[in-house]
């Protein structure tokens, strides 16, 4: 038995044994199996088993750096930082046996620009590449920012220097897509896999089964050990039932990584045997409440600030899972592992953290709403719902009546809270959510939440507040240009203070999650770049 937190920073039960089946479970479906359209972190970890990318995070419990994957080595970067050239590894193949060419990687990346047809997924490349208004490959023209001089070379032309470009090349939307197999909006039904596993069966909302890709060769893949013969994921299991079935041994792991719920938490922590099968990592996620500026009365700054002061952070932390196991109080935005993290607290909640109700009432009066107002809180089932109901009670103390609306988990960010049209039409003034960095830098963490250029009106939006502030954009651009670490840290802290002054992100906790691992699992570790178990690296002992 490995022990408490043994999978954080180390590997539990190292083994090279091949074979067997990994049984996974989740409360909801993946957001998409199309690598261009997925944004859930646990979906990315499944994508990591199915698809190769130019670079990838190494398979390691300390692996926060990227290494070459489909690329045969590091990029060649021009002196001005505007041209990045990758050489494609020879011998890597799709599941149909065809060799992967530079044009396939280019086509996969070009699909990111087809926002009308393929909403969802990260959109950094729209801002980073010098593409001249390109709108995707379906008009017949290649993207001018992506050169492919031969079958094994890709040349990217950037609009401005961007030192984090290797991190972008590790995201699922850089996976190769054979143009002849691209069914556009329907590609999610059967994406052509390039990793060690391919899709044998997918029933949306029901289950996913991955089996070995017969065309994959270990000698061409420096990242993935591919130990198990198959992985199965059962979707749609209610969270408390899921915990019970995990503890009964029916499943090896909760792949979704939401963590053990309150009902099972206390029983696990009281049992030394069960506790020894758990990890409680700091995930790098921020648990927070978003306040939407396009939903009245939150178009008024004082109405937004009233929410910040009225929030009972002590109760919200307990609803999330309690101090320690559930996380640590967050008063600012950046998680502790990033250099710009600080103890900044723009909206103190009093010595007992239950809120400053006098300050909240003063803000309501300044907004012309001394008696309060009505709004709605968007949330998902499980801990998110507990947080939403706790928030509603704390806001009710100052006359803010908040109706809790529980939305579907699988579509929460695609067509629910993440769709500006839905937010406005349904009057979702508040939303309970969380966020972890797309990659471990300040830009990768905060820009998608606050940069107005990353608002996605078609869905899959994470700038929920639709904050488009010139000062924020100016500071972000300055931080991207500077090479001095201390100056960059100061600029990002300036972004944080500006955003907090605008009162659009109410931080609750720097997240810790209680994960349970089956004793038959081998090669188990929490990947520090994702904050979840690296399922593609796992094996089973029997």
mmCIF file of N, CA, C and O in Angstrom, residues 367-405:
data_model
loop_
_atom_site.group_PDB
_atom_site.id
_atom_site.type_symbol
_atom_site.label_atom_id
_atom_site.label_comp_id
_atom_site.label_asym_id
_atom_site.label_seq_id
_atom_site.Cartn_x
_atom_site.Cartn_y
_atom_site.Cartn_z
ATOM 1 N N UNK A 367 -25.179 51.623 -5.839
ATOM 2 C CA UNK A 367 -25.739 51.155 -7.109
ATOM 3 C C UNK A 367 -27.193 51.582 -7.281
ATOM 4 O O UNK A 367 -27.802 51.310 -8.321
ATOM 5 N N UNK A 368 -27.758 52.240 -6.281
ATOM 6 C CA UNK A 368 -29.171 52.626 -6.340
ATOM 7 C C UNK A 368 -30.097 51.466 -6.065
ATOM 8 O O UNK A 368 -31.265 51.482 -6.452
ATOM 9 N N UNK A 369 -29.594 50.440 -5.349
ATOM 10 C CA UNK A 369 -30.378 49.232 -5.069
ATOM 11 C C UNK A 369 -30.306 48.911 -3.575
ATOM 12 O O UNK A 369 -29.891 47.817 -3.173
ATOM 13 N N UNK A 370 -30.714 49.850 -2.720
ATOM 14 C CA UNK A 370 -30.550 49.628 -1.268
ATOM 15 C C UNK A 370 -31.312 48.425 -0.746
ATOM 16 O O UNK A 370 -30.922 47.840 0.270
ATOM 17 N N UNK A 371 -32.382 48.041 -1.407
ATOM 18 C CA UNK A 371 -33.162 46.884 -0.966
ATOM 19 C C UNK A 371 -32.695 45.574 -1.553
ATOM 20 O O UNK A 371 -33.281 44.524 -1.280
ATOM 21 N N UNK A 372 -31.657 45.626 -2.377
ATOM 22 C CA UNK A 372 -31.171 44.411 -3.019
ATOM 23 C C UNK A 372 -31.776 44.213 -4.398
ATOM 24 O O UNK A 372 -32.397 45.111 -4.969
ATOM 25 N N UNK A 373 -31.646 43.028 -4.950
ATOM 26 C CA UNK A 373 -32.154 42.716 -6.286
ATOM 27 C C UNK A 373 -32.201 41.203 -6.451
ATOM 28 O O UNK A 373 -31.753 40.445 -5.580
ATOM 29 N N UNK A 374 -32.741 40.748 -7.583
ATOM 30 C CA UNK A 374 -32.830 39.309 -7.883
ATOM 31 C C UNK A 374 -31.876 38.973 -9.027
ATOM 32 O O UNK A 374 -31.668 39.768 -9.948
ATOM 33 N N UNK A 375 -31.304 37.785 -8.970
ATOM 34 C CA UNK A 375 -30.430 37.306 -10.040
ATOM 35 C C UNK A 375 -30.460 35.783 -10.049
ATOM 36 O O UNK A 375 -31.220 35.158 -9.301
ATOM 37 N N UNK A 376 -29.640 35.174 -10.891
ATOM 38 C CA UNK A 376 -29.558 33.715 -10.981
ATOM 39 C C UNK A 376 -28.105 33.292 -10.932
ATOM 40 O O UNK A 376 -27.223 33.988 -11.443
ATOM 41 N N UNK A 377 -27.870 32.123 -10.306
ATOM 42 C CA UNK A 377 -26.529 31.544 -10.229
ATOM 43 C C UNK A 377 -26.500 30.271 -11.062
ATOM 44 O O UNK A 377 -27.256 29.330 -10.804
ATOM 45 N N UNK A 378 -25.624 30.220 -12.058
ATOM 46 C CA UNK A 378 -25.437 29.007 -12.845
ATOM 47 C C UNK A 378 -24.467 28.081 -12.129
ATOM 48 O O UNK A 378 -23.468 28.528 -11.555
ATOM 49 N N UNK A 379 -24.769 26.782 -12.160
ATOM 50 C CA UNK A 379 -23.881 25.822 -11.521
ATOM 51 C C UNK A 379 -24.061 24.450 -12.152
ATOM 52 O O UNK A 379 -24.915 24.243 -13.017
ATOM 53 N N UNK A 380 -23.217 23.505 -11.722
ATOM 54 C CA UNK A 380 -23.300 22.108 -12.119
ATOM 55 C C UNK A 380 -23.649 21.272 -10.892
ATOM 56 O O UNK A 380 -23.567 21.761 -9.766
ATOM 57 N N UNK A 381 -24.001 19.983 -11.079
ATOM 58 C CA UNK A 381 -24.281 19.131 -9.914
ATOM 59 C C UNK A 381 -23.028 18.894 -9.071
ATOM 60 O O UNK A 381 -21.905 19.151 -9.496
ATOM 61 N N UNK A 382 -23.215 18.380 -7.866
ATOM 62 C CA UNK A 382 -22.095 18.039 -7.002
ATOM 63 C C UNK A 382 -21.637 19.214 -6.170
ATOM 64 O O UNK A 382 -22.430 20.035 -5.704
ATOM 65 N N UNK A 383 -20.313 19.321 -5.961
ATOM 66 C CA UNK A 383 -19.761 20.368 -5.116
ATOM 67 C C UNK A 383 -20.095 21.755 -5.643
ATOM 68 O O UNK A 383 -20.305 22.691 -4.868
ATOM 69 N N UNK A 384 -20.135 21.927 -6.963
ATOM 70 C CA UNK A 384 -20.487 23.221 -7.525
ATOM 71 C C UNK A 384 -21.869 23.659 -7.037
ATOM 72 O O UNK A 384 -22.089 24.827 -6.708
ATOM 73 N N UNK A 385 -22.814 22.717 -7.008
ATOM 74 C CA UNK A 385 -24.167 23.063 -6.574
ATOM 75 C C UNK A 385 -24.185 23.434 -5.094
ATOM 76 O O UNK A 385 -24.883 24.375 -4.677
ATOM 77 N N UNK A 386 -23.432 22.710 -4.272
ATOM 78 C CA UNK A 386 -23.346 23.057 -2.852
ATOM 79 C C UNK A 386 -22.803 24.471 -2.672
ATOM 80 O O UNK A 386 -23.286 25.241 -1.839
ATOM 81 N N UNK A 387 -21.789 24.811 -3.455
ATOM 82 C CA UNK A 387 -21.217 26.157 -3.393
ATOM 83 C C UNK A 387 -22.263 27.192 -3.805
ATOM 84 O O UNK A 387 -22.413 28.240 -3.156
ATOM 85 N N UNK A 388 -22.998 26.915 -4.879
ATOM 86 C CA UNK A 388 -24.002 27.872 -5.366
ATOM 87 C C UNK A 388 -25.075 28.129 -4.321
ATOM 88 O O UNK A 388 -25.486 29.278 -4.095
ATOM 89 N N UNK A 389 -25.539 27.083 -3.669
ATOM 90 C CA UNK A 389 -26.602 27.254 -2.665
ATOM 91 C C UNK A 389 -26.060 27.976 -1.428
ATOM 92 O O UNK A 389 -26.769 28.774 -0.791
ATOM 93 N N UNK A 390 -24.811 27.715 -1.096
ATOM 94 C CA UNK A 390 -24.192 28.439 0.022
ATOM 95 C C UNK A 390 -24.044 29.923 -0.322
ATOM 96 O O UNK A 390 -24.299 30.796 0.519
ATOM 97 N N UNK A 391 -23.634 30.203 -1.562
ATOM 98 C CA UNK A 391 -23.515 31.588 -1.995
ATOM 99 C C UNK A 391 -24.866 32.289 -1.947
ATOM 100 O O UNK A 391 -24.975 33.442 -1.497
ATOM 101 N N UNK A 392 -25.918 31.601 -2.414
ATOM 102 C CA UNK A 392 -27.252 32.205 -2.413
ATOM 103 C C UNK A 392 -27.672 32.587 -0.994
ATOM 104 O O UNK A 392 -28.252 33.662 -0.769
ATOM 105 N N UNK A 393 -27.380 31.713 -0.032
ATOM 106 C CA UNK A 393 -27.750 32.033 1.358
ATOM 107 C C UNK A 393 -26.975 33.248 1.870
ATOM 108 O O UNK A 393 -27.539 34.111 2.556
ATOM 109 N N UNK A 394 -25.692 33.310 1.541
ATOM 110 C CA UNK A 394 -24.900 34.434 2.056
ATOM 111 C C UNK A 394 -25.324 35.750 1.412
ATOM 112 O O UNK A 394 -25.356 36.793 2.072
ATOM 113 N N UNK A 395 -25.697 35.740 0.137
ATOM 114 C CA UNK A 395 -26.144 36.966 -0.521
ATOM 115 C C UNK A 395 -27.512 37.407 -0.007
ATOM 116 O O UNK A 395 -27.817 38.610 0.047
ATOM 117 N N UNK A 396 -28.327 36.442 0.386
ATOM 118 C CA UNK A 396 -29.655 36.764 0.902
ATOM 119 C C UNK A 396 -29.614 37.620 2.145
ATOM 120 O O UNK A 396 -30.593 38.318 2.472
ATOM 121 N N UNK A 397 -28.488 37.620 2.860
ATOM 122 C CA UNK A 397 -28.372 38.418 4.088
ATOM 123 C C UNK A 397 -28.439 39.914 3.821
ATOM 124 O O UNK A 397 -28.729 40.698 4.726
ATOM 125 N N UNK A 398 -28.135 40.329 2.550
ATOM 126 C CA UNK A 398 -28.190 41.755 2.225
ATOM 127 C C UNK A 398 -29.278 42.059 1.192
ATOM 128 O O UNK A 398 -29.289 43.116 0.578
ATOM 129 N N UNK A 399 -30.198 41.106 1.002
ATOM 130 C CA UNK A 399 -31.325 41.349 0.116
ATOM 131 C C UNK A 399 -31.114 40.948 -1.331
ATOM 132 O O UNK A 399 -31.967 41.232 -2.179
ATOM 133 N N UNK A 400 -30.012 40.283 -1.646
ATOM 134 C CA UNK A 400 -29.803 39.778 -3.008
ATOM 135 C C UNK A 400 -30.392 38.380 -3.082
ATOM 136 O O UNK A 400 -29.918 37.444 -2.429
ATOM 137 N N UNK A 401 -31.484 38.240 -3.846
ATOM 138 C CA UNK A 401 -32.162 36.952 -3.989
ATOM 139 C C UNK A 401 -31.597 36.243 -5.219
ATOM 140 O O UNK A 401 -31.815 36.671 -6.351
ATOM 141 N N UNK A 402 -30.886 35.152 -4.986
ATOM 142 C CA UNK A 402 -30.205 34.446 -6.073
ATOM 143 C C UNK A 402 -30.823 33.068 -6.274
ATOM 144 O O UNK A 402 -30.769 32.215 -5.376
ATOM 145 N N UNK A 403 -31.410 32.859 -7.436
ATOM 146 C CA UNK A 403 -31.977 31.557 -7.796
ATOM 147 C C UNK A 403 -30.869 30.655 -8.338
ATOM 148 O O UNK A 403 -30.122 31.050 -9.235
ATOM 149 N N UNK A 404 -30.748 29.448 -7.810
ATOM 150 C CA UNK A 404 -29.730 28.499 -8.269
ATOM 151 C C UNK A 404 -30.280 27.696 -9.439
ATOM 152 O O UNK A 404 -31.349 27.084 -9.327
ATOM 153 N N UNK A 405 -29.543 27.713 -10.551
ATOM 154 C CA UNK A 405 -29.939 26.949 -11.735
ATOM 155 C C UNK A 405 -28.857 25.927 -12.055
ATOM 156 O O UNK A 405 -27.736 26.293 -12.406
#
